[in-house]
């Protein structure tokens, strides 16, 4: 695991920086801004602000400088159903059973 040492005074473009994270290759730094619920992406090679990520998902609780984002809802799972031939077979079987029950009642009466 490579370790990087980086020191820079981030004064512009940040709104109360609270947490920092570095990409595994050391090319970018992500800084969480608490006051405006955003994440600033900075390039380490020239100390420039690349972009500021703003999204409603960042508007929430914060833990140690990282935004806590709710997990997306689970994908819908398919509900097993009968195929067309399975449904036809079930109707035929129920029809035969119903016919037999009706015939038995007539004989008993």
PDB file of N, CA and C in Angstrom:
ATOM      1  N   UNK A   1       0.849  -1.179   0.000  1.00  0.00           N
ATOM      2  CA  UNK A   1       0.000   0.000   0.000  1.00  0.00           C
ATOM      3  C   UNK A   1       0.888   1.233   0.000  1.00  0.00           C
ATOM      4  N   UNK A   2       0.665   2.106  -0.959  1.00  0.00           N
ATOM      5  CA  UNK A   2       1.454   3.330  -1.051  1.00  0.00           C
ATOM      6  C   UNK A   2       0.888   4.374  -0.111  1.00  0.00           C
ATOM      7  N   UNK A   3       1.775   5.142   0.452  1.00  0.00           N
ATOM      8  CA  UNK A   3       1.353   6.236   1.317  1.00  0.00           C
ATOM      9  C   UNK A   3       1.808   7.538   0.689  1.00  0.00           C
ATOM     10  N   UNK A   4       0.933   8.528   0.750  1.00  0.00           N
ATOM     11  CA  UNK A   4       1.225   9.821   0.169  1.00  0.00           C
ATOM     12  C   UNK A   4       1.255  10.868   1.270  1.00  0.00           C
ATOM     13  N   UNK A   5       2.144  11.798   1.094  1.00  0.00           N
ATOM     14  CA  UNK A   5       2.203  12.931   2.012  1.00  0.00           C
ATOM     15  C   UNK A   5       1.855  14.169   1.205  1.00  0.00           C
ATOM     16  N   UNK A   6       0.879  14.918   1.664  1.00  0.00           N
ATOM     17  CA  UNK A   6       0.400  16.070   0.907  1.00  0.00           C
ATOM     18  C   UNK A   6       0.025  17.172   1.878  1.00  0.00           C
ATOM     19  N   UNK A   7       0.533  18.362   1.615  1.00  0.00           N
ATOM     20  CA  UNK A   7       0.193  19.488   2.477  1.00  0.00           C
ATOM     21  C   UNK A   7      -0.108  20.677   1.588  1.00  0.00           C
ATOM     22  N   UNK A   8      -1.281  21.225   1.771  1.00  0.00           N
ATOM     23  CA  UNK A   8      -1.688  22.398   0.994  1.00  0.00           C
ATOM     24  C   UNK A   8      -2.732  23.152   1.791  1.00  0.00           C
ATOM     25  N   UNK A   9      -2.725  24.442   1.632  1.00  0.00           N
ATOM     26  CA  UNK A   9      -3.686  25.287   2.340  1.00  0.00           C
ATOM     27  C   UNK A   9      -4.896  25.496   1.427  1.00  0.00           C
ATOM     28  N   UNK A  10      -5.978  24.777   1.698  1.00  0.00           N
ATOM     29  CA  UNK A  10      -7.189  24.883   0.887  1.00  0.00           C
ATOM     30  C   UNK A  10      -8.032  26.033   1.417  1.00  0.00           C
ATOM     31  N   UNK A  11      -8.028  27.150   0.735  1.00  0.00           N
ATOM     32  CA  UNK A  11      -8.814  28.288   1.212  1.00  0.00           C
ATOM     33  C   UNK A  11      -9.927  28.668   0.248  1.00  0.00           C
ATOM     34  N   UNK A  12      -9.760  28.393  -1.008  1.00  0.00           N
ATOM     35  CA  UNK A  12     -10.778  28.844  -1.952  1.00  0.00           C
ATOM     36  C   UNK A  12     -11.643  27.679  -2.411  1.00  0.00           C
ATOM     37  N   UNK A  13     -12.901  27.972  -2.573  1.00  0.00           N
ATOM     38  CA  UNK A  13     -13.821  26.978  -3.098  1.00  0.00           C
ATOM     39  C   UNK A  13     -14.327  25.971  -2.088  1.00  0.00           C
ATOM     40  N   UNK A  14     -13.945  26.117  -0.835  1.00  0.00           N
ATOM     41  CA  UNK A  14     -14.380  25.157   0.167  1.00  0.00           C
ATOM     42  C   UNK A  14     -15.248  25.853   1.205  1.00  0.00           C
ATOM     43  N   UNK A  15     -16.281  25.176   1.625  1.00  0.00           N
ATOM     44  CA  UNK A  15     -17.201  25.719   2.615  1.00  0.00           C
ATOM     45  C   UNK A  15     -17.146  24.834   3.851  1.00  0.00           C
ATOM     46  N   UNK A  16     -16.349  25.234   4.819  1.00  0.00           N
ATOM     47  CA  UNK A  16     -16.132  24.487   6.056  1.00  0.00           C
ATOM     48  C   UNK A  16     -15.737  23.041   5.752  1.00  0.00           C
ATOM     49  N   UNK A  17     -14.501  22.860   5.216  1.00  0.00           N
ATOM     50  CA  UNK A  17     -14.056  21.492   4.932  1.00  0.00           C
ATOM     51  C   UNK A  17     -13.959  20.689   6.216  1.00  0.00           C
ATOM     52  N   UNK A  18     -14.440  19.470   6.169  1.00  0.00           N
ATOM     53  CA  UNK A  18     -14.508  18.666   7.377  1.00  0.00           C
ATOM     54  C   UNK A  18     -13.789  17.334   7.239  1.00  0.00           C
ATOM     55  N   UNK A  19     -13.802  16.731   6.078  1.00  0.00           N
ATOM     56  CA  UNK A  19     -13.164  15.437   5.890  1.00  0.00           C
ATOM     57  C   UNK A  19     -12.408  15.418   4.580  1.00  0.00           C
ATOM     58  N   UNK A  20     -11.427  14.549   4.484  1.00  0.00           N
ATOM     59  CA  UNK A  20     -10.610  14.479   3.278  1.00  0.00           C
ATOM     60  C   UNK A  20     -10.329  13.014   2.961  1.00  0.00           C
ATOM     61  N   UNK A  21     -10.253  12.716   1.672  1.00  0.00           N
ATOM     62  CA  UNK A  21      -9.931  11.365   1.229  1.00  0.00           C
ATOM     63  C   UNK A  21      -9.132  11.478  -0.063  1.00  0.00           C
ATOM     64  N   UNK A  22      -8.201  10.571  -0.262  1.00  0.00           N
ATOM     65  CA  UNK A  22      -7.334  10.589  -1.433  1.00  0.00           C
ATOM     66  C   UNK A  22      -7.609   9.333  -2.247  1.00  0.00           C
ATOM     67  N   UNK A  23      -7.616   9.479  -3.576  1.00  0.00           N
ATOM     68  CA  UNK A  23      -7.807   8.310  -4.430  1.00  0.00           C
ATOM     69  C   UNK A  23      -6.608   7.374  -4.273  1.00  0.00           C
ATOM     70  N   UNK A  24      -6.774   6.077  -4.547  1.00  0.00           N
ATOM     71  CA  UNK A  24      -5.667   5.126  -4.368  1.00  0.00           C
ATOM     72  C   UNK A  24      -4.417   5.475  -5.179  1.00  0.00           C
ATOM     73  N   UNK A  25      -4.589   6.101  -6.346  1.00  0.00           N
ATOM     74  CA  UNK A  25      -3.417   6.458  -7.149  1.00  0.00           C
ATOM     75  C   UNK A  25      -2.819   7.804  -6.748  1.00  0.00           C
ATOM     76  N   UNK A  26      -3.454   8.528  -5.839  1.00  0.00           N
ATOM     77  CA  UNK A  26      -2.927   9.796  -5.342  1.00  0.00           C
ATOM     78  C   UNK A  26      -3.131  10.975  -6.271  1.00  0.00           C
ATOM     79  N   UNK A  27      -3.963  10.846  -7.296  1.00  0.00           N
ATOM     80  CA  UNK A  27      -4.148  11.932  -8.252  1.00  0.00           C
ATOM     81  C   UNK A  27      -5.192  12.949  -7.810  1.00  0.00           C
ATOM     82  N   UNK A  28      -6.180  12.522  -7.043  1.00  0.00           N
ATOM     83  CA  UNK A  28      -7.255  13.425  -6.652  1.00  0.00           C
ATOM     84  C   UNK A  28      -7.496  13.365  -5.149  1.00  0.00           C
ATOM     85  N   UNK A  29      -8.000  14.480  -4.635  1.00  0.00           N
ATOM     86  CA  UNK A  29      -8.377  14.577  -3.228  1.00  0.00           C
ATOM     87  C   UNK A  29      -9.849  14.958  -3.185  1.00  0.00           C
ATOM     88  N   UNK A  30     -10.604  14.283  -2.341  1.00  0.00           N
ATOM     89  CA  UNK A  30     -12.017  14.596  -2.136  1.00  0.00           C
ATOM     90  C   UNK A  30     -12.165  15.233  -0.761  1.00  0.00           C
ATOM     91  N   UNK A  31     -12.750  16.425  -0.730  1.00  0.00           N
ATOM     92  CA  UNK A  31     -12.937  17.156   0.521  1.00  0.00           C
ATOM     93  C   UNK A  31     -14.429  17.357   0.735  1.00  0.00           C
ATOM     94  N   UNK A  32     -14.933  16.930   1.894  1.00  0.00           N
ATOM     95  CA  UNK A  32     -16.352  17.130   2.196  1.00  0.00           C
ATOM     96  C   UNK A  32     -16.547  18.509   2.798  1.00  0.00           C
ATOM     97  N   UNK A  33     -17.517  19.237   2.259  1.00  0.00           N
ATOM     98  CA  UNK A  33     -17.858  20.576   2.730  1.00  0.00           C
ATOM     99  C   UNK A  33     -19.176  20.496   3.480  1.00  0.00           C
ATOM    100  N   UNK A  34     -19.137  20.788   4.759  1.00  0.00           N
ATOM    101  CA  UNK A  34     -20.304  20.573   5.603  1.00  0.00           C
ATOM    102  C   UNK A  34     -21.374  21.643   5.401  1.00  0.00           C
ATOM    103  N   UNK A  35     -20.988  22.897   5.255  1.00  0.00           N
ATOM    104  CA  UNK A  35     -21.989  23.969   5.229  1.00  0.00           C
ATOM    105  C   UNK A  35     -22.873  23.947   3.989  1.00  0.00           C
ATOM    106  N   UNK A  36     -22.329  23.573   2.847  1.00  0.00           N
ATOM    107  CA  UNK A  36     -23.167  23.560   1.641  1.00  0.00           C
ATOM    108  C   UNK A  36     -23.444  22.147   1.133  1.00  0.00           C
ATOM    109  N   UNK A  37     -23.165  21.129   1.942  1.00  0.00           N
ATOM    110  CA  UNK A  37     -23.468  19.737   1.592  1.00  0.00           C
ATOM    111  C   UNK A  37     -22.935  19.371   0.211  1.00  0.00           C
ATOM    112  N   UNK A  38     -21.630  19.502   0.038  1.00  0.00           N
ATOM    113  CA  UNK A  38     -21.019  19.189  -1.243  1.00  0.00           C
ATOM    114  C   UNK A  38     -19.681  18.493  -1.015  1.00  0.00           C
ATOM    115  N   UNK A  39     -19.103  18.005  -2.114  1.00  0.00           N
ATOM    116  CA  UNK A  39     -17.782  17.384  -2.089  1.00  0.00           C
ATOM    117  C   UNK A  39     -16.940  18.066  -3.157  1.00  0.00           C
ATOM    118  N   UNK A  40     -15.772  18.596  -2.762  1.00  0.00           N
ATOM    119  CA  UNK A  40     -14.860  19.244  -3.703  1.00  0.00           C
ATOM    120  C   UNK A  40     -13.828  18.229  -4.167  1.00  0.00           C
ATOM    121  N   UNK A  41     -13.607  18.174  -5.478  1.00  0.00           N
ATOM    122  CA  UNK A  41     -12.612  17.278  -6.059  1.00  0.00           C
ATOM    123  C   UNK A  41     -11.430  18.133  -6.485  1.00  0.00           C
ATOM    124  N   UNK A  42     -10.244  17.824  -5.951  1.00  0.00           N
ATOM    125  CA  UNK A  42      -9.054  18.617  -6.244  1.00  0.00           C
ATOM    126  C   UNK A  42      -7.979  17.724  -6.847  1.00  0.00           C
ATOM    127  N   UNK A  43      -7.246  18.271  -7.822  1.00  0.00           N
ATOM    128  CA  UNK A  43      -6.152  17.551  -8.474  1.00  0.00           C
ATOM    129  C   UNK A  43      -4.869  17.825  -7.686  1.00  0.00           C
ATOM    130  N   UNK A  44      -4.120  16.779  -7.353  1.00  0.00           N
ATOM    131  CA  UNK A  44      -2.912  16.955  -6.542  1.00  0.00           C
ATOM    132  C   UNK A  44      -1.726  17.456  -7.353  1.00  0.00           C
ATOM    133  N   UNK A  45      -1.717  17.239  -8.665  1.00  0.00           N
ATOM    134  CA  UNK A  45      -0.556  17.636  -9.466  1.00  0.00           C
ATOM    135  C   UNK A  45      -0.397  19.148  -9.547  1.00  0.00           C
ATOM    136  N   UNK A  46      -1.505  19.886  -9.657  1.00  0.00           N
ATOM    137  CA  UNK A  46      -1.410  21.347  -9.753  1.00  0.00           C
ATOM    138  C   UNK A  46      -2.242  22.071  -8.691  1.00  0.00           C
ATOM    139  N   UNK A  47      -2.734  21.344  -7.708  1.00  0.00           N
ATOM    140  CA  UNK A  47      -3.520  21.920  -6.601  1.00  0.00           C
ATOM    141  C   UNK A  47      -4.732  22.710  -7.083  1.00  0.00           C
ATOM    142  N   UNK A  48      -5.357  22.251  -8.153  1.00  0.00           N
ATOM    143  CA  UNK A  48      -6.506  22.981  -8.689  1.00  0.00           C
ATOM    144  C   UNK A  48      -7.802  22.284  -8.298  1.00  0.00           C
ATOM    145  N   UNK A  49      -8.837  23.096  -8.211  1.00  0.00           N
ATOM    146  CA  UNK A  49     -10.172  22.585  -7.921  1.00  0.00           C
ATOM    147  C   UNK A  49     -10.771  22.091  -9.232  1.00  0.00           C
ATOM    148  N   UNK A  50     -11.014  20.794  -9.336  1.00  0.00           N
ATOM    149  CA  UNK A  50     -11.527  20.208 -10.574  1.00  0.00           C
ATOM    150  C   UNK A  50     -13.027  20.442 -10.680  1.00  0.00           C
ATOM    151  N   UNK A  51     -13.764  20.057  -9.665  1.00  0.00           N
ATOM    152  CA  UNK A  51     -15.216  20.224  -9.674  1.00  0.00           C
ATOM    153  C   UNK A  51     -15.740  20.173  -8.251  1.00  0.00           C
ATOM    154  N   UNK A  52     -16.962  20.629  -8.098  1.00  0.00           N
ATOM    155  CA  UNK A  52     -17.658  20.542  -6.815  1.00  0.00           C
ATOM    156  C   UNK A  52     -18.916  19.717  -7.048  1.00  0.00           C
ATOM    157  N   UNK A  53     -19.014  18.599  -6.362  1.00  0.00           N
ATOM    158  CA  UNK A  53     -20.170  17.713  -6.499  1.00  0.00           C
ATOM    159  C   UNK A  53     -21.242  18.145  -5.513  1.00  0.00           C
ATOM    160  N   UNK A  54     -22.384  18.514  -6.034  1.00  0.00           N
ATOM    161  CA  UNK A  54     -23.514  18.874  -5.175  1.00  0.00           C
ATOM    162  C   UNK A  54     -24.668  17.968  -5.532  1.00  0.00           C
ATOM    163  N   UNK A  55     -25.289  17.435  -4.527  1.00  0.00           N
ATOM    164  CA  UNK A  55     -26.400  16.525  -4.752  1.00  0.00           C
ATOM    165  C   UNK A  55     -27.237  16.494  -3.493  1.00  0.00           C
ATOM    166  N   UNK A  56     -28.517  16.230  -3.631  1.00  0.00           N
ATOM    167  CA  UNK A  56     -29.393  16.158  -2.463  1.00  0.00           C
ATOM    168  C   UNK A  56     -29.035  14.988  -1.560  1.00  0.00           C
ATOM    169  N   UNK A  57     -28.364  13.966  -2.097  1.00  0.00           N
ATOM    170  CA  UNK A  57     -28.025  12.825  -1.250  1.00  0.00           C
ATOM    171  C   UNK A  57     -26.981  13.192  -0.209  1.00  0.00           C
ATOM    172  N   UNK A  58     -26.234  14.295  -0.428  1.00  0.00           N
ATOM    173  CA  UNK A  58     -25.258  14.727   0.562  1.00  0.00           C
ATOM    174  C   UNK A  58     -25.917  15.474   1.708  1.00  0.00           C
ATOM    175  N   UNK A  59     -27.180  15.832   1.553  1.00  0.00           N
ATOM    176  CA  UNK A  59     -27.889  16.593   2.575  1.00  0.00           C
ATOM    177  C   UNK A  59     -28.394  15.626   3.639  1.00  0.00           C
ATOM    178  N   UNK A  60     -27.565  15.364   4.611  1.00  0.00           N
ATOM    179  CA  UNK A  60     -27.940  14.408   5.647  1.00  0.00           C
ATOM    180  C   UNK A  60     -26.910  14.390   6.750  1.00  0.00           C
ATOM    181  N   UNK A  61     -26.935  13.362   7.566  1.00  0.00           N
ATOM    182  CA  UNK A  61     -25.997  13.295   8.680  1.00  0.00           C
ATOM    183  C   UNK A  61     -24.557  13.103   8.206  1.00  0.00           C
ATOM    184  N   UNK A  62     -23.624  13.477   9.063  1.00  0.00           N
ATOM    185  CA  UNK A  62     -22.206  13.402   8.742  1.00  0.00           C
ATOM    186  C   UNK A  62     -21.509  12.617   9.851  1.00  0.00           C
ATOM    187  N   UNK A  63     -20.596  11.744   9.474  1.00  0.00           N
ATOM    188  CA  UNK A  63     -19.824  10.983  10.455  1.00  0.00           C
ATOM    189  C   UNK A  63     -18.347  11.099  10.124  1.00  0.00           C
ATOM    190  N   UNK A  64     -17.605  11.760  10.960  1.00  0.00           N
ATOM    191  CA  UNK A  64     -16.156  11.910  10.800  1.00  0.00           C
ATOM    192  C   UNK A  64     -15.779  12.464   9.438  1.00  0.00           C
ATOM    193  N   UNK A  65     -16.483  13.462   8.996  1.00  0.00           N
ATOM    194  CA  UNK A  65     -16.134  14.122   7.747  1.00  0.00           C
ATOM    195  C   UNK A  65     -16.611  13.439   6.495  1.00  0.00           C
ATOM    196  N   UNK A  66     -17.357  12.379   6.620  1.00  0.00           N
ATOM    197  CA  UNK A  66     -17.880  11.691   5.436  1.00  0.00           C
ATOM    198  C   UNK A  66     -19.397  11.735   5.487  1.00  0.00           C
ATOM    199  N   UNK A  67     -19.988  12.008   4.361  1.00  0.00           N
ATOM    200  CA  UNK A  67     -21.437  12.061   4.305  1.00  0.00           C
ATOM    201  C   UNK A  67     -22.004  10.657   4.414  1.00  0.00           C
ATOM    202  N   UNK A  68     -23.053  10.506   5.190  1.00  0.00           N
ATOM    203  CA  UNK A  68     -23.735   9.225   5.311  1.00  0.00           C
ATOM    204  C   UNK A  68     -24.875   9.227   4.303  1.00  0.00           C
ATOM    205  N   UNK A  69     -24.786   8.357   3.319  1.00  0.00           N
ATOM    206  CA  UNK A  69     -25.771   8.308   2.245  1.00  0.00           C
ATOM    207  C   UNK A  69     -26.590   7.036   2.409  1.00  0.00           C
ATOM    208  N   UNK A  70     -27.899   7.175   2.322  1.00  0.00           N
ATOM    209  CA  UNK A  70     -28.767   6.004   2.413  1.00  0.00           C
ATOM    210  C   UNK A  70     -28.528   5.086   1.227  1.00  0.00           C
ATOM    211  N   UNK A  71     -28.613   3.806   1.475  1.00  0.00           N
ATOM    212  CA  UNK A  71     -28.446   2.823   0.408  1.00  0.00           C
ATOM    213  C   UNK A  71     -29.636   2.901  -0.542  1.00  0.00           C
ATOM    214  N   UNK A  72     -29.399   2.658  -1.830  1.00  0.00           N
ATOM    215  CA  UNK A  72     -30.525   2.670  -2.764  1.00  0.00           C
ATOM    216  C   UNK A  72     -31.490   1.536  -2.441  1.00  0.00           C
ATOM    217  N   UNK A  73     -32.743   1.699  -2.812  1.00  0.00           N
ATOM    218  CA  UNK A  73     -33.704   0.627  -2.538  1.00  0.00           C
ATOM    219  C   UNK A  73     -33.325  -0.630  -3.315  1.00  0.00           C
ATOM    220  N   UNK A  74     -33.636  -1.789  -2.777  1.00  0.00           N
ATOM    221  CA  UNK A  74     -33.278  -3.026  -3.481  1.00  0.00           C
ATOM    222  C   UNK A  74     -34.049  -3.163  -4.790  1.00  0.00           C
ATOM    223  N   UNK A  75     -33.432  -3.847  -5.717  1.00  0.00           N
ATOM    224  CA  UNK A  75     -34.082  -4.068  -7.011  1.00  0.00           C
ATOM    225  C   UNK A  75     -35.297  -4.969  -6.812  1.00  0.00           C
ATOM    226  N   UNK A  76     -36.349  -4.719  -7.572  1.00  0.00           N
ATOM    227  CA  UNK A  76     -37.537  -5.567  -7.412  1.00  0.00           C
ATOM    228  C   UNK A  76     -37.227  -7.003  -7.817  1.00  0.00           C
ATOM    229  N   UNK A  77     -37.710  -7.930  -7.024  1.00  0.00           N
ATOM    230  CA  UNK A  77     -37.488  -9.341  -7.340  1.00  0.00           C
ATOM    231  C   UNK A  77     -38.719  -9.888  -8.057  1.00  0.00           C
ATOM    232  N   UNK A  78     -38.507 -10.760  -9.026  1.00  0.00           N
ATOM    233  CA  UNK A  78     -39.646 -11.291  -9.772  1.00  0.00           C
ATOM    234  C   UNK A  78     -40.511 -12.205  -8.901  1.00  0.00           C
ATOM    235  N   UNK A  79     -41.801 -12.160  -9.144  1.00  0.00           N
ATOM    236  CA  UNK A  79     -42.750 -13.013  -8.431  1.00  0.00           C
ATOM    237  C   UNK A  79     -43.057 -14.199  -9.335  1.00  0.00           C
ATOM    238  N   UNK A  80     -42.838 -15.415  -8.848  1.00  0.00           N
ATOM    239  CA  UNK A  80     -43.088 -16.574  -9.710  1.00  0.00           C
ATOM    240  C   UNK A  80     -44.579 -16.709 -10.040  1.00  0.00           C
ATOM    241  N   UNK A  81     -44.873 -16.907 -11.293  1.00  0.00           N
ATOM    242  CA  UNK A  81     -46.255 -17.077 -11.748  1.00  0.00           C
ATOM    243  C   UNK A  81     -46.313 -18.285 -12.685  1.00  0.00           C
ATOM    244  N   UNK A  82     -47.527 -18.701 -13.004  1.00  0.00           N
ATOM    245  CA  UNK A  82     -47.707 -19.823 -13.923  1.00  0.00           C
ATOM    246  C   UNK A  82     -47.563 -19.351 -15.360  1.00  0.00           C
ATOM    247  N   UNK A  83     -47.026 -20.229 -16.191  1.00  0.00           N
ATOM    248  CA  UNK A  83     -46.973 -19.926 -17.615  1.00  0.00           C
ATOM    249  C   UNK A  83     -48.375 -20.095 -18.199  1.00  0.00           C
ATOM    250  N   UNK A  84     -48.520 -19.816 -19.475  1.00  0.00           N
ATOM    251  CA  UNK A  84     -49.835 -19.930 -20.114  1.00  0.00           C
ATOM    252  C   UNK A  84     -50.339 -21.373 -20.067  1.00  0.00           C
ATOM    253  N   UNK A  85     -49.474 -22.327 -20.383  1.00  0.00           N
ATOM    254  CA  UNK A  85     -49.886 -23.728 -20.360  1.00  0.00           C
ATOM    255  C   UNK A  85     -50.122 -24.217 -18.936  1.00  0.00           C
ATOM    256  N   UNK A  86     -49.362 -23.716 -17.986  1.00  0.00           N
ATOM    257  CA  UNK A  86     -49.590 -24.071 -16.588  1.00  0.00           C
ATOM    258  C   UNK A  86     -50.946 -23.596 -16.114  1.00  0.00           C
ATOM    259  N   UNK A  87     -51.329 -22.385 -16.533  1.00  0.00           N
ATOM    260  CA  UNK A  87     -52.637 -21.835 -16.159  1.00  0.00           C
ATOM    261  C   UNK A  87     -53.770 -22.630 -16.818  1.00  0.00           C
ATOM    262  N   UNK A  88     -53.598 -23.001 -18.080  1.00  0.00           N
ATOM    263  CA  UNK A  88     -54.615 -23.805 -18.774  1.00  0.00           C
ATOM    264  C   UNK A  88     -54.773 -25.162 -18.089  1.00  0.00           C
ATOM    265  N   UNK A  89     -53.657 -25.786 -17.719  1.00  0.00           N
ATOM    266  CA  UNK A  89     -53.716 -27.086 -17.027  1.00  0.00           C
ATOM    267  C   UNK A  89     -54.413 -26.958 -15.683  1.00  0.00           C
ATOM    268  N   UNK A  90     -54.131 -25.887 -14.943  1.00  0.00           N
ATOM    269  CA  UNK A  90     -54.760 -25.696 -13.638  1.00  0.00           C
ATOM    270  C   UNK A  90     -56.266 -25.496 -13.787  1.00  0.00           C
ATOM    271  N   UNK A  91     -56.697 -24.719 -14.778  1.00  0.00           N
ATOM    272  CA  UNK A  91     -58.132 -24.497 -15.004  1.00  0.00           C
ATOM    273  C   UNK A  91     -58.807 -25.811 -15.391  1.00  0.00           C
ATOM    274  N   UNK A  92     -58.162 -26.594 -16.251  1.00  0.00           N
ATOM    275  CA  UNK A  92     -58.739 -27.883 -16.652  1.00  0.00           C
ATOM    276  C   UNK A  92     -58.854 -28.823 -15.459  1.00  0.00           C
ATOM    277  N   UNK A  93     -57.827 -28.886 -14.630  1.00  0.00           N
ATOM    278  CA  UNK A  93     -57.855 -29.753 -13.458  1.00  0.00           C
ATOM    279  C   UNK A  93     -58.931 -29.312 -12.475  1.00  0.00           C
ATOM    280  N   UNK A  94     -59.043 -28.003 -12.224  1.00  0.00           N
ATOM    281  CA  UNK A  94     -60.093 -27.503 -11.330  1.00  0.00           C
ATOM    282  C   UNK A  94     -61.483 -27.756 -11.913  1.00  0.00           C
ATOM    283  N   UNK A  95     -61.604 -27.649 -13.243  1.00  0.00           N
ATOM    284  CA  UNK A  95     -62.889 -27.935 -13.882  1.00  0.00           C
ATOM    285  C   UNK A  95     -63.290 -29.387 -13.711  1.00  0.00           C
ATOM    286  N   UNK A  96     -62.340 -30.294 -13.887  1.00  0.00           N
ATOM    287  CA  UNK A  96     -62.630 -31.723 -13.711  1.00  0.00           C
ATOM    288  C   UNK A  96     -63.013 -32.018 -12.268  1.00  0.00           C
ATOM    289  N   UNK A  97     -62.261 -31.467 -11.314  1.00  0.00           N
ATOM    290  CA  UNK A  97     -62.573 -31.686  -9.897  1.00  0.00           C
ATOM    291  C   UNK A  97     -63.940 -31.101  -9.568  1.00  0.00           C
ATOM    292  N   UNK A  98     -64.249 -29.922 -10.057  1.00  0.00           N
ATOM    293  CA  UNK A  98     -65.560 -29.306  -9.815  1.00  0.00           C
ATOM    294  C   UNK A  98     -66.683 -30.124 -10.414  1.00  0.00           C
ATOM    295  N   UNK A  99     -66.473 -30.634 -11.628  1.00  0.00           N
ATOM    296  CA  UNK A  99     -67.479 -31.470 -12.274  1.00  0.00           C
ATOM    297  C   UNK A  99     -67.725 -32.745 -11.466  1.00  0.00           C
ATOM    298  N   UNK A 100     -66.652 -33.357 -10.953  1.00  0.00           N
ATOM    299  CA  UNK A 100     -66.803 -34.581 -10.159  1.00  0.00           C
ATOM    300  C   UNK A 100     -67.544 -34.298  -8.854  1.00  0.00           C
ATOM    301  N   UNK A 101     -67.273 -33.166  -8.223  1.00  0.00           N
ATOM    302  CA  UNK A 101     -67.957 -32.822  -6.968  1.00  0.00           C
ATOM    303  C   UNK A 101     -69.435 -32.580  -7.231  1.00  0.00           C
ATOM    304  N   UNK A 102     -69.773 -31.879  -8.317  1.00  0.00           N
ATOM    305  CA  UNK A 102     -71.185 -31.615  -8.642  1.00  0.00           C
ATOM    306  C   UNK A 102     -71.910 -32.917  -8.974  1.00  0.00           C
ATOM    307  N   UNK A 103     -71.260 -33.821  -9.666  1.00  0.00           N
ATOM    308  CA  UNK A 103     -71.887 -35.082 -10.040  1.00  0.00           C
ATOM    309  C   UNK A 103     -72.156 -35.950  -8.815  1.00  0.00           C
ATOM    310  N   UNK A 104     -71.214 -35.931  -7.856  1.00  0.00           N
ATOM    311  CA  UNK A 104     -71.406 -36.694  -6.633  1.00  0.00           C
ATOM    312  C   UNK A 104     -72.582 -36.162  -5.838  1.00  0.00           C
ATOM    313  N   UNK A 105     -72.755 -34.858  -5.806  1.00  0.00           N
ATOM    314  CA  UNK A 105     -73.859 -34.270  -5.040  1.00  0.00           C
ATOM    315  C   UNK A 105     -75.206 -34.642  -5.663  1.00  0.00           C
ATOM    316  N   UNK A 106     -75.261 -34.701  -6.987  1.00  0.00           N
ATOM    317  CA  UNK A 106     -76.525 -35.061  -7.642  1.00  0.00           C
ATOM    318  C   UNK A 106     -76.896 -36.503  -7.341  1.00  0.00           C
ATOM    319  N   UNK A 107     -75.912 -37.366  -7.334  1.00  0.00           N
ATOM    320  CA  UNK A 107     -76.173 -38.779  -7.067  1.00  0.00           C
ATOM    321  C   UNK A 107     -76.624 -38.965  -5.631  1.00  0.00           C
ATOM    322  N   UNK A 108     -76.010 -38.240  -4.707  1.00  0.00           N
ATOM    323  CA  UNK A 108     -76.358 -38.375  -3.296  1.00  0.00           C
ATOM    324  C   UNK A 108     -77.735 -37.796  -3.012  1.00  0.00           C
ATOM    325  N   UNK A 109     -78.201 -36.894  -3.808  1.00  0.00           N
ATOM    326  CA  UNK A 109     -79.490 -36.262  -3.534  1.00  0.00           C
ATOM    327  C   UNK A 109     -80.605 -37.080  -3.970  1.00  0.00           C
TER     328      UNK A 109
END
